[in-house]
mmCIF file of C-alpha atoms in Angstrom:
data_model
loop_
_atom_site.group_PDB
_atom_site.id
_atom_site.type_symbol
_atom_site.label_atom_id
_atom_site.label_comp_id
_atom_site.label_asym_id
_atom_site.label_seq_id
_atom_site.Cartn_x
_atom_site.Cartn_y
_atom_site.Cartn_z
ATOM 1 C CA UNK A 1 -63.522 -22.525 -37.379
ATOM 2 C CA UNK A 2 -66.201 -22.804 -40.023
ATOM 3 C CA UNK A 3 -67.100 -24.776 -43.090
ATOM 4 C CA UNK A 4 -66.884 -22.676 -46.266
ATOM 5 C CA UNK A 5 -69.134 -23.287 -49.247
ATOM 6 C CA UNK A 6 -68.617 -21.593 -52.626
ATOM 7 C CA UNK A 7 -71.160 -22.152 -55.380
ATOM 8 C CA UNK A 8 -71.160 -20.835 -58.947
ATOM 9 C CA UNK A 9 -68.676 -18.089 -58.093
ATOM 10 C CA UNK A 10 -67.695 -15.897 -61.037
ATOM 11 C CA UNK A 11 -65.786 -12.651 -61.364
ATOM 12 C CA UNK A 12 -65.682 -10.812 -64.659
ATOM 13 C CA UNK A 13 -63.839 -7.592 -65.418
ATOM 14 C CA UNK A 14 -65.139 -5.311 -68.161
ATOM 15 C CA UNK A 15 -62.648 -4.254 -70.749
ATOM 16 C CA UNK A 16 -61.587 -4.783 -74.320
ATOM 17 C CA UNK A 17 -61.761 -7.699 -74.329
ATOM 18 C CA UNK A 18 -63.607 -8.570 -71.095
ATOM 19 C CA UNK A 19 -61.698 -10.808 -68.672
ATOM 20 C CA UNK A 20 -63.076 -13.731 -66.678
ATOM 21 C CA UNK A 21 -60.886 -14.068 -63.577
ATOM 22 C CA UNK A 22 -63.038 -16.700 -61.840
ATOM 23 C CA UNK A 23 -65.383 -18.917 -63.839
ATOM 24 C CA UNK A 24 -68.353 -20.681 -62.204
ATOM 25 C CA UNK A 25 -66.295 -22.008 -59.282
ATOM 26 C CA UNK A 26 -67.721 -24.611 -56.887
ATOM 27 C CA UNK A 27 -65.688 -25.451 -53.800
ATOM 28 C CA UNK A 28 -66.280 -26.904 -50.348
ATOM 29 C CA UNK A 29 -63.698 -26.197 -47.620
ATOM 30 C CA UNK A 30 -64.101 -28.377 -44.555
ATOM 31 C CA UNK A 31 -63.983 -27.163 -40.966
ATOM 32 C CA UNK A 32 -60.333 -27.049 -39.862
ATOM 33 C CA UNK A 33 -58.989 -27.694 -43.350
ATOM 34 C CA UNK A 34 -55.970 -25.848 -44.751
ATOM 35 C CA UNK A 35 -56.663 -25.440 -48.461
ATOM 36 C CA UNK A 36 -53.943 -24.172 -50.791
ATOM 37 C CA UNK A 37 -54.831 -22.455 -54.070
ATOM 38 C CA UNK A 38 -51.894 -23.003 -56.411
ATOM 39 C CA UNK A 39 -51.278 -21.636 -59.874
ATOM 40 C CA UNK A 40 -49.416 -19.078 -61.986
ATOM 41 C CA UNK A 41 -50.158 -15.364 -62.097
ATOM 42 C CA UNK A 42 -53.525 -14.673 -63.674
ATOM 43 C CA UNK A 43 -55.090 -18.067 -62.874
ATOM 44 C CA UNK A 44 -57.724 -16.594 -60.515
ATOM 45 C CA UNK A 45 -56.401 -17.712 -57.140
ATOM 46 C CA UNK A 46 -55.948 -14.226 -55.635
ATOM 47 C CA UNK A 47 -59.273 -13.024 -57.017
ATOM 48 C CA UNK A 48 -60.969 -16.014 -55.370
ATOM 49 C CA UNK A 49 -59.303 -15.132 -52.067
ATOM 50 C CA UNK A 50 -60.362 -11.486 -52.356
ATOM 51 C CA UNK A 51 -63.942 -12.552 -53.050
ATOM 52 C CA UNK A 52 -63.889 -14.637 -49.864
ATOM 53 C CA UNK A 53 -62.548 -11.656 -47.919
ATOM 54 C CA UNK A 54 -65.122 -9.260 -49.352
ATOM 55 C CA UNK A 55 -62.402 -7.137 -50.951
ATOM 56 C CA UNK A 56 -63.689 -8.064 -54.419
ATOM 57 C CA UNK A 57 -67.351 -8.185 -55.432
ATOM 58 C CA UNK A 58 -68.167 -11.315 -57.464
ATOM 59 C CA UNK A 59 -70.270 -11.136 -60.611
ATOM 60 C CA UNK A 60 -72.307 -14.220 -59.696
ATOM 61 C CA UNK A 61 -72.582 -17.055 -57.216
ATOM 62 C CA UNK A 62 -72.857 -17.541 -53.470
ATOM 63 C CA UNK A 63 -70.397 -17.741 -50.591
ATOM 64 C CA UNK A 64 -71.412 -19.280 -47.289
ATOM 65 C CA UNK A 65 -69.230 -19.049 -44.184
ATOM 66 C CA UNK A 66 -70.513 -21.419 -41.532
ATOM 67 C CA UNK A 67 -74.211 -20.670 -41.090
ATOM 68 C CA UNK A 68 -73.956 -17.207 -42.631
ATOM 69 C CA UNK A 69 -74.411 -16.290 -46.279
ATOM 70 C CA UNK A 70 -71.817 -13.577 -46.838
ATOM 71 C CA UNK A 71 -72.456 -13.208 -50.558
ATOM 72 C CA UNK A 72 -75.388 -14.115 -52.780
ATOM 73 C CA UNK A 73 -75.715 -12.320 -56.083
ATOM 74 C CA UNK A 74 -79.296 -13.507 -56.660
ATOM 75 C CA UNK A 75 -80.479 -12.270 -53.222
ATOM 76 C CA UNK A 76 -78.266 -9.168 -53.341
ATOM 77 C CA UNK A 77 -76.408 -10.089 -50.182
ATOM 78 C CA UNK A 78 -72.869 -8.737 -49.939
ATOM 79 C CA UNK A 79 -71.546 -8.593 -46.402
ATOM 80 C CA UNK A 80 -68.700 -6.046 -46.084
ATOM 81 C CA UNK A 81 -65.226 -7.266 -45.047
ATOM 82 C CA UNK A 82 -65.480 -5.931 -41.497
ATOM 83 C CA UNK A 83 -68.678 -7.924 -40.942
ATOM 84 C CA UNK A 84 -67.144 -11.208 -42.112
ATOM 85 C CA UNK A 85 -65.430 -12.930 -39.208
ATOM 86 C CA UNK A 86 -62.167 -13.613 -41.005
ATOM 87 C CA UNK A 87 -58.448 -13.100 -40.409
ATOM 88 C CA UNK A 88 -56.118 -11.971 -43.168
ATOM 89 C CA UNK A 89 -52.357 -12.380 -43.551
ATOM 90 C CA UNK A 90 -50.954 -10.256 -46.381
ATOM 91 C CA UNK A 91 -47.890 -10.626 -48.569
ATOM 92 C CA UNK A 92 -46.598 -7.217 -47.439
ATOM 93 C CA UNK A 93 -47.280 -7.842 -43.701
ATOM 94 C CA UNK A 94 -49.416 -4.627 -43.578
ATOM 95 C CA UNK A 95 -48.497 -3.817 -39.972
ATOM 96 C CA UNK A 96 -49.309 -0.401 -38.524
ATOM 97 C CA UNK A 97 -45.876 1.298 -38.287
ATOM 98 C CA UNK A 98 -46.910 3.618 -35.409
ATOM 99 C CA UNK A 99 -48.231 0.779 -33.242
ATOM 100 C CA UNK A 100 -46.248 -1.617 -31.096
ATOM 101 C CA UNK A 101 -46.391 -5.320 -31.812
ATOM 102 C CA UNK A 102 -48.849 -5.715 -28.929
ATOM 103 C CA UNK A 103 -51.208 -3.141 -30.397
ATOM 104 C CA UNK A 104 -50.860 -4.559 -33.915
ATOM 105 C CA UNK A 105 -51.808 -8.040 -32.726
ATOM 106 C CA UNK A 106 -54.631 -6.715 -30.569
ATOM 107 C CA UNK A 107 -56.128 -4.512 -33.265
ATOM 108 C CA UNK A 108 -58.719 -7.079 -34.517
ATOM 109 C CA UNK A 109 -59.937 -7.552 -30.934
ATOM 110 C CA UNK A 110 -60.294 -3.814 -30.481
ATOM 111 C CA UNK A 111 -62.025 -3.355 -33.846
ATOM 112 C CA UNK A 112 -64.487 -6.126 -33.059
ATOM 113 C CA UNK A 113 -64.989 -4.867 -29.490
ATOM 114 C CA UNK A 114 -63.861 -8.176 -28.000
ATOM 115 C CA UNK A 115 -63.033 -6.613 -24.618
ATOM 116 C CA UNK A 116 -63.014 -9.885 -22.711
ATOM 117 C CA UNK A 117 -60.442 -11.392 -25.050
ATOM 118 C CA UNK A 118 -58.270 -8.265 -24.784
ATOM 119 C CA UNK A 119 -58.419 -8.293 -21.016
ATOM 120 C CA UNK A 120 -58.021 -12.066 -20.823
ATOM 121 C CA UNK A 121 -54.542 -12.233 -22.315
ATOM 122 C CA UNK A 122 -55.452 -13.298 -25.871
ATOM 123 C CA UNK A 123 -52.661 -11.132 -27.319
ATOM 124 C CA UNK A 124 -49.980 -12.709 -25.108
ATOM 125 C CA UNK A 125 -51.225 -16.244 -25.776
ATOM 126 C CA UNK A 126 -51.312 -15.750 -29.534
ATOM 127 C CA UNK A 127 -47.903 -14.062 -29.550
ATOM 128 C CA UNK A 128 -46.486 -17.061 -27.669
ATOM 129 C CA UNK A 129 -48.133 -19.366 -30.198
ATOM 130 C CA UNK A 130 -46.059 -17.870 -33.036
ATOM 131 C CA UNK A 131 -42.931 -17.291 -30.910
ATOM 132 C CA UNK A 132 -42.990 -13.499 -30.825
ATOM 133 C CA UNK A 133 -43.861 -12.950 -27.158
ATOM 134 C CA UNK A 134 -40.523 -11.178 -26.621
ATOM 135 C CA UNK A 135 -41.305 -8.613 -29.325
ATOM 136 C CA UNK A 136 -44.523 -7.144 -27.928
ATOM 137 C CA UNK A 137 -43.069 -3.759 -26.993
ATOM 138 C CA UNK A 138 -41.170 -3.229 -30.247
ATOM 139 C CA UNK A 139 -42.325 -1.422 -33.395
ATOM 140 C CA UNK A 140 -42.474 -3.050 -36.872
ATOM 141 C CA UNK A 141 -39.427 -1.082 -38.079
ATOM 142 C CA UNK A 142 -37.369 -2.792 -35.354
ATOM 143 C CA UNK A 143 -38.241 -6.286 -36.621
ATOM 144 C CA UNK A 144 -36.802 -8.552 -39.300
ATOM 145 C CA UNK A 145 -38.965 -9.769 -42.171
ATOM 146 C CA UNK A 146 -39.561 -13.123 -40.493
ATOM 147 C CA UNK A 147 -40.534 -11.464 -37.219
ATOM 148 C CA UNK A 148 -42.948 -9.124 -39.006
ATOM 149 C CA UNK A 149 -44.581 -12.071 -40.734
ATOM 150 C CA UNK A 150 -45.027 -13.855 -37.387
ATOM 151 C CA UNK A 151 -46.684 -10.733 -35.994
ATOM 152 C CA UNK A 152 -48.964 -10.569 -39.055
ATOM 153 C CA UNK A 153 -49.858 -14.222 -38.514
ATOM 154 C CA UNK A 154 -50.628 -13.600 -34.828
ATOM 155 C CA UNK A 155 -52.864 -10.675 -35.794
ATOM 156 C CA UNK A 156 -54.764 -12.906 -38.216
ATOM 157 C CA UNK A 157 -55.323 -15.589 -35.564
ATOM 158 C CA UNK A 158 -55.854 -13.624 -32.343
ATOM 159 C CA UNK A 159 -59.641 -13.261 -32.630
ATOM 160 C CA UNK A 160 -60.038 -16.965 -33.515
ATOM 161 C CA UNK A 161 -61.883 -16.117 -36.760
ATOM 162 C CA UNK A 162 -64.061 -18.490 -38.732
ATOM 163 C CA UNK A 163 -61.590 -18.375 -41.619
ATOM 164 C CA UNK A 164 -57.969 -17.238 -42.045
ATOM 165 C CA UNK A 165 -56.865 -16.095 -45.515
ATOM 166 C CA UNK A 166 -53.205 -16.029 -46.604
ATOM 167 C CA UNK A 167 -52.225 -13.982 -49.662
ATOM 168 C CA UNK A 168 -48.755 -15.307 -50.619
ATOM 169 C CA UNK A 169 -47.446 -14.419 -47.132
ATOM 170 C CA UNK A 170 -44.008 -16.006 -47.546
ATOM 171 C CA UNK A 171 -43.002 -14.611 -50.935
ATOM 172 C CA UNK A 172 -41.186 -11.573 -49.507
ATOM 173 C CA UNK A 173 -38.910 -13.680 -47.301
ATOM 174 C CA UNK A 174 -35.502 -14.994 -48.319
ATOM 175 C CA UNK A 175 -35.233 -18.725 -49.086
ATOM 176 C CA UNK A 176 -33.926 -19.872 -45.692
ATOM 177 C CA UNK A 177 -36.421 -17.795 -43.734
ATOM 178 C CA UNK A 178 -39.266 -18.833 -46.018
ATOM 179 C CA UNK A 179 -38.604 -22.505 -45.236
ATOM 180 C CA UNK A 180 -38.441 -21.759 -41.512
ATOM 181 C CA UNK A 181 -41.701 -19.775 -41.358
ATOM 182 C CA UNK A 182 -43.416 -22.363 -43.567
ATOM 183 C CA UNK A 183 -42.446 -25.133 -41.134
ATOM 184 C CA UNK A 184 -43.651 -23.038 -38.195
ATOM 185 C CA UNK A 185 -46.995 -22.375 -39.895
ATOM 186 C CA UNK A 186 -47.467 -26.076 -40.612
ATOM 187 C CA UNK A 187 -46.704 -26.984 -37.004
ATOM 188 C CA UNK A 188 -49.038 -24.255 -35.760
ATOM 189 C CA UNK A 189 -51.951 -25.624 -37.791
ATOM 190 C CA UNK A 190 -51.250 -29.113 -36.443
ATOM 191 C CA UNK A 191 -51.270 -27.845 -32.848
ATOM 192 C CA UNK A 192 -54.175 -25.406 -33.191
ATOM 193 C CA UNK A 193 -56.278 -26.271 -36.244
ATOM 194 C CA UNK A 194 -58.086 -23.441 -38.012
ATOM 195 C CA UNK A 195 -59.844 -23.194 -41.357
ATOM 196 C CA UNK A 196 -57.439 -21.553 -43.777
ATOM 197 C CA UNK A 197 -57.076 -20.702 -47.463
ATOM 198 C CA UNK A 198 -53.508 -20.104 -48.627
ATOM 199 C CA UNK A 199 -52.654 -18.631 -52.029
ATOM 200 C CA UNK A 200 -49.269 -19.340 -53.590
ATOM 201 C CA UNK A 201 -47.489 -19.976 -56.879
ATOM 202 C CA UNK A 202 -44.819 -22.072 -55.118
ATOM 203 C CA UNK A 203 -45.454 -25.823 -55.406
ATOM 204 C CA UNK A 204 -43.179 -26.647 -52.447
ATOM 205 C CA UNK A 205 -45.310 -24.438 -50.180
ATOM 206 C CA UNK A 206 -48.502 -26.058 -51.458
ATOM 207 C CA UNK A 207 -47.193 -29.603 -50.952
ATOM 208 C CA UNK A 208 -45.876 -28.854 -47.465
ATOM 209 C CA UNK A 209 -48.815 -26.902 -46.056
ATOM 210 C CA UNK A 210 -52.014 -28.079 -47.679
ATOM 211 C CA UNK A 211 -54.553 -30.488 -46.291
ATOM 212 C CA UNK A 212 -55.767 -30.309 -49.870
ATOM 213 C CA UNK A 213 -54.519 -28.310 -52.816
ATOM 214 C CA UNK A 214 -56.427 -26.881 -55.756
ATOM 215 C CA UNK A 215 -54.492 -26.277 -58.974
ATOM 216 C CA UNK A 216 -56.149 -23.341 -60.760
ATOM 217 C CA UNK A 217 -56.139 -22.466 -64.430
ATOM 218 C CA UNK A 218 -58.067 -19.669 -66.168
ATOM 219 C CA UNK A 219 -60.381 -19.164 -63.202
ATOM 220 C CA UNK A 220 -61.230 -22.846 -62.805
ATOM 221 C CA UNK A 221 -59.922 -25.689 -60.687
ATOM 222 C CA UNK A 222 -57.923 -28.070 -62.854
ATOM 223 C CA UNK A 223 -57.388 -30.621 -60.061
ATOM 224 C CA UNK A 224 -58.346 -30.810 -56.384
ATOM 225 C CA UNK A 225 -56.916 -33.366 -53.979
ATOM 226 C CA UNK A 226 -54.437 -34.085 -51.235
ATOM 227 C CA UNK A 227 -50.861 -32.996 -51.934
ATOM 228 C CA UNK A 228 -49.777 -36.633 -52.190
ATOM 229 C CA UNK A 229 -52.533 -37.512 -54.678
ATOM 230 C CA UNK A 230 -51.875 -34.491 -56.883
ATOM 231 C CA UNK A 231 -48.111 -34.999 -56.767
ATOM 232 C CA UNK A 232 -48.261 -38.691 -57.600
ATOM 233 C CA UNK A 233 -51.196 -38.601 -60.024
ATOM 234 C CA UNK A 234 -51.459 -35.245 -61.843
ATOM 235 C CA UNK A 235 -54.654 -35.316 -63.876
ATOM 236 C CA UNK A 236 -53.513 -33.188 -66.813
ATOM 237 C CA UNK A 237 -50.380 -32.106 -68.634
ATOM 238 C CA UNK A 238 -50.866 -28.614 -67.137
ATOM 239 C CA UNK A 239 -50.950 -29.933 -63.562
ATOM 240 C CA UNK A 240 -47.962 -32.186 -64.166
ATOM 241 C CA UNK A 241 -45.928 -29.199 -65.316
ATOM 242 C CA UNK A 242 -46.921 -27.148 -62.311
ATOM 243 C CA UNK A 243 -46.076 -29.716 -59.653
ATOM 244 C CA UNK A 244 -42.555 -30.385 -60.861
ATOM 245 C CA UNK A 245 -42.702 -32.662 -63.909
ATOM 246 C CA UNK A 246 -40.890 -30.022 -65.911
ATOM 247 C CA UNK A 247 -39.545 -32.336 -68.612
ATOM 248 C CA UNK A 248 -42.035 -32.526 -71.484
ATOM 249 C CA UNK A 249 -41.310 -35.082 -74.201
ATOM 250 C CA UNK A 250 -43.516 -35.291 -77.280
ATOM 251 C CA UNK A 251 -43.316 -38.796 -78.712
ATOM 252 C CA UNK A 252 -45.122 -40.671 -81.493
ATOM 253 C CA UNK A 253 -45.666 -44.333 -82.232
ATOM 254 C CA UNK A 254 -44.860 -45.479 -85.767
ATOM 255 C CA UNK A 255 -44.097 -49.162 -85.438
ATOM 256 C CA UNK A 256 -41.871 -48.111 -82.522
ATOM 257 C CA UNK A 257 -41.627 -45.081 -80.277
ATOM 258 C CA UNK A 258 -39.844 -42.044 -81.715
ATOM 259 C CA UNK A 259 -38.862 -38.648 -80.315
ATOM 260 C CA UNK A 260 -38.232 -36.424 -83.304
ATOM 261 C CA UNK A 261 -36.029 -38.480 -85.614
ATOM 262 C CA UNK A 262 -34.554 -40.579 -82.813
ATOM 263 C CA UNK A 263 -35.899 -43.970 -81.690
ATOM 264 C CA UNK A 264 -36.712 -44.456 -78.023
ATOM 265 C CA UNK A 265 -34.367 -47.055 -76.581
ATOM 266 C CA UNK A 266 -35.249 -49.704 -74.015
ATOM 267 C CA UNK A 267 -38.732 -50.021 -72.521
ATOM 268 C CA UNK A 268 -41.737 -48.700 -74.475
ATOM 269 C CA UNK A 269 -43.514 -45.557 -73.338
ATOM 270 C CA UNK A 270 -46.869 -47.303 -73.624
ATOM 271 C CA UNK A 271 -47.810 -50.807 -74.843
ATOM 272 C CA UNK A 272 -46.220 -51.288 -78.241
ATOM 273 C CA UNK A 273 -49.586 -51.654 -79.986
ATOM 274 C CA UNK A 274 -50.436 -47.994 -79.310
ATOM 275 C CA UNK A 275 -50.406 -45.412 -82.047
ATOM 276 C CA UNK A 276 -50.512 -41.645 -82.355
ATOM 277 C CA UNK A 277 -48.772 -39.006 -80.246
ATOM 278 C CA UNK A 278 -48.288 -38.821 -76.509
ATOM 279 C CA UNK A 279 -46.806 -36.255 -74.136
ATOM 280 C CA UNK A 280 -44.493 -37.745 -71.520
ATOM 281 C CA UNK A 281 -43.848 -35.867 -68.280
ATOM 282 C CA UNK A 282 -40.752 -36.655 -66.209
ATOM 283 C CA UNK A 283 -39.307 -35.007 -63.095
ATOM 284 C CA UNK A 284 -35.609 -34.037 -63.333
ATOM 285 C CA UNK A 285 -34.809 -36.245 -60.329
ATOM 286 C CA UNK A 286 -36.611 -39.231 -61.904
ATOM 287 C CA UNK A 287 -34.202 -39.123 -64.853
ATOM 288 C CA UNK A 288 -30.520 -39.921 -65.198
ATOM 289 C CA UNK A 289 -27.799 -39.637 -67.806
ATOM 290 C CA UNK A 290 -26.085 -42.622 -69.361
ATOM 291 C CA UNK A 291 -23.222 -42.950 -71.784
ATOM 292 C CA UNK A 292 -24.135 -43.805 -75.361
ATOM 293 C CA UNK A 293 -22.968 -47.405 -74.877
ATOM 294 C CA UNK A 294 -24.421 -47.701 -71.359
ATOM 295 C CA UNK A 295 -27.160 -50.169 -70.416
ATOM 296 C CA UNK A 296 -30.728 -49.376 -69.389
ATOM 297 C CA UNK A 297 -32.692 -50.962 -66.557
ATOM 298 C CA UNK A 298 -35.729 -53.116 -67.510
ATOM 299 C CA UNK A 299 -38.260 -50.300 -67.019
ATOM 300 C CA UNK A 300 -36.075 -47.503 -68.354
ATOM 301 C CA UNK A 301 -36.474 -45.740 -71.673
ATOM 302 C CA UNK A 302 -33.653 -43.757 -73.233
ATOM 303 C CA UNK A 303 -33.466 -40.891 -75.690
ATOM 304 C CA UNK A 304 -30.212 -39.875 -77.423
ATOM 305 C CA UNK A 305 -29.291 -36.317 -76.400
ATOM 306 C CA UNK A 306 -26.546 -33.688 -76.448
ATOM 307 C CA UNK A 307 -25.364 -31.860 -73.319
ATOM 308 C CA UNK A 308 -26.188 -28.126 -73.487
ATOM 309 C CA UNK A 309 -25.228 -26.963 -69.983
ATOM 310 C CA UNK A 310 -23.797 -28.358 -66.747
ATOM 311 C CA UNK A 311 -24.248 -26.688 -63.339
ATOM 312 C CA UNK A 312 -22.293 -27.940 -60.326
ATOM 313 C CA UNK A 313 -24.383 -28.524 -57.186
ATOM 314 C CA UNK A 314 -21.971 -30.242 -54.818
ATOM 315 C CA UNK A 315 -23.123 -33.857 -54.719
ATOM 316 C CA UNK A 316 -25.162 -33.484 -57.870
ATOM 317 C CA UNK A 317 -25.146 -31.806 -61.255
ATOM 318 C CA UNK A 318 -28.044 -29.958 -62.853
ATOM 319 C CA UNK A 319 -27.651 -30.864 -66.523
ATOM 320 C CA UNK A 320 -29.570 -29.532 -69.523
ATOM 321 C CA UNK A 321 -29.662 -31.697 -72.618
ATOM 322 C CA UNK A 322 -31.264 -31.326 -76.048
ATOM 323 C CA UNK A 323 -33.006 -34.171 -77.842
ATOM 324 C CA UNK A 324 -33.581 -34.513 -81.558
ATOM 325 C CA UNK A 325 -37.007 -32.885 -81.601
ATOM 326 C CA UNK A 326 -35.292 -29.686 -80.450
ATOM 327 C CA UNK A 327 -36.677 -29.648 -76.902
ATOM 328 C CA UNK A 328 -34.486 -29.277 -73.838
ATOM 329 C CA UNK A 329 -34.701 -31.605 -70.862
ATOM 330 C CA UNK A 330 -33.263 -31.301 -67.363
ATOM 331 C CA UNK A 331 -31.640 -33.908 -65.151
ATOM 332 C CA UNK A 332 -30.608 -33.659 -61.525
ATOM 333 C CA UNK A 333 -27.791 -36.213 -61.666
ATOM 334 C CA UNK A 334 -26.195 -37.485 -58.471
ATOM 335 C CA UNK A 335 -22.434 -38.033 -58.539
ATOM 336 C CA UNK A 336 -22.098 -41.423 -56.876
ATOM 337 C CA UNK A 337 -18.504 -42.561 -57.529
ATOM 338 C CA UNK A 338 -15.091 -41.015 -57.963
ATOM 339 C CA UNK A 339 -14.896 -42.526 -61.462
ATOM 340 C CA UNK A 340 -18.385 -41.421 -62.460
ATOM 341 C CA UNK A 341 -18.379 -40.078 -66.048
ATOM 342 C CA UNK A 342 -20.498 -37.174 -64.804
ATOM 343 C CA UNK A 343 -17.408 -35.646 -63.189
ATOM 344 C CA UNK A 344 -15.952 -34.882 -66.612
ATOM 345 C CA UNK A 345 -19.234 -34.127 -68.411
ATOM 346 C CA UNK A 346 -18.974 -31.168 -70.767
ATOM 347 C CA UNK A 347 -21.109 -29.167 -73.135
ATOM 348 C CA UNK A 348 -21.457 -30.981 -76.491
ATOM 349 C CA UNK A 349 -21.074 -34.527 -75.069
ATOM 350 C CA UNK A 350 -23.316 -37.242 -76.529
ATOM 351 C CA UNK A 351 -25.401 -38.945 -73.807
ATOM 352 C CA UNK A 352 -28.637 -40.850 -73.294
ATOM 353 C CA UNK A 353 -31.469 -39.229 -71.314
ATOM 354 C CA UNK A 354 -32.805 -42.232 -69.354
ATOM 355 C CA UNK A 355 -35.967 -42.303 -67.240
ATOM 356 C CA UNK A 356 -38.190 -44.791 -65.447
ATOM 357 C CA UNK A 357 -41.253 -45.397 -67.603
ATOM 358 C CA UNK A 358 -43.335 -46.186 -64.506
ATOM 359 C CA UNK A 359 -42.428 -42.947 -62.703
ATOM 360 C CA UNK A 360 -43.264 -40.945 -65.846
ATOM 361 C CA UNK A 361 -46.809 -39.787 -66.623
ATOM 362 C CA UNK A 362 -48.460 -39.842 -70.062
ATOM 363 C CA UNK A 363 -50.961 -37.414 -71.587
ATOM 364 C CA UNK A 364 -52.849 -37.108 -74.828
ATOM 365 C CA UNK A 365 -50.970 -34.715 -77.108
ATOM 366 C CA UNK A 366 -54.211 -33.001 -78.223
ATOM 367 C CA UNK A 367 -56.175 -32.330 -75.028
ATOM 368 C CA UNK A 368 -53.541 -32.784 -72.309
ATOM 369 C CA UNK A 369 -55.609 -35.381 -70.425
ATOM 370 C CA UNK A 370 -54.162 -38.550 -68.962
ATOM 371 C CA UNK A 371 -53.560 -41.189 -71.610
ATOM 372 C CA UNK A 372 -56.138 -43.994 -71.183
ATOM 373 C CA UNK A 373 -53.545 -46.640 -72.058
ATOM 374 C CA UNK A 374 -51.058 -45.470 -69.428
ATOM 375 C CA UNK A 375 -52.264 -47.971 -66.870
ATOM 376 C CA UNK A 376 -51.879 -50.928 -69.231
ATOM 377 C CA UNK A 377 -49.039 -53.376 -68.534
ATOM 378 C CA UNK A 378 -45.638 -52.413 -69.862
ATOM 379 C CA UNK A 379 -43.786 -54.592 -72.293
ATOM 380 C CA UNK A 380 -40.038 -54.773 -72.052
ATOM 381 C CA UNK A 381 -38.285 -54.652 -75.414
ATOM 382 C CA UNK A 382 -35.188 -56.805 -75.367
#
């Protein structure tokens, strides 16, 4: 394991127009930490990973791995990938098809001439660590996707590298298998800590695996923190959207809170003395649907809406509604009683989109930053 230090890292691509994939990035990754880089396609997360691996040459900055400087643009240091003591787990597994599982796992030891580790049973121990010890004499074509990914993970760990890099390694697996391998990877890091950087666009993977997570946007880190901190306190409208607060409500204060032409019912979104516009972010499972004549809890706000679509999910419904400003909002509504009105909900029904004003998060409509008045006490409008 090693501490990783990134300073002023940039990667520009020439073109018309030129593209900045990574922009003056500073990042410290602690020894034994599992850092997740999260963001949409084009945000710079994979380019950052490739720069760490030596597969991409940065335009500026420095990268330090433990006591070694592996890249320094000013001093013209650029250590090639095979000289950086790292492990890599790819999205496509990248196993040698003509080699057995044993030889695939042992390849980094052979390439690095680690004869003692090869002779000392490192391959068998690492295979047992990821539960593929019974597959050592098979070939990749004889394995399922989950088994191949375990082999790829064992290959990345077998030489006990300073840093293990994961390039969206679970995205090719089906949903059930992805959850299983994710849980196994998390348990493995708990049992045998290693310094890792994991790239994904899946927020559930980031929340489950990361010691810390970095939300990236346009080559920069928008927010860095523990999964719990980022989930509970997203710093910007962009981060809130990416970690599951998919409902975006644009409201304005004009003597009372309004969404489009409709007044906000119940509790205020911010203290009633506020003015201007605010963006409200709400998770689908922090909202509920009420009948038009239904009551709201003390800290609930409500917005009149029309049902657009209803999807049956067993014990819940995934409902899409439209509010007067023309935006669509989503609710994961639990069916609690046999007489629940949700059981007969249909497209075109008039409802109230209700949400807890404390669970919601508020952002400035112009710059997307957290609203400074959000933390002020709430007033309850009778």
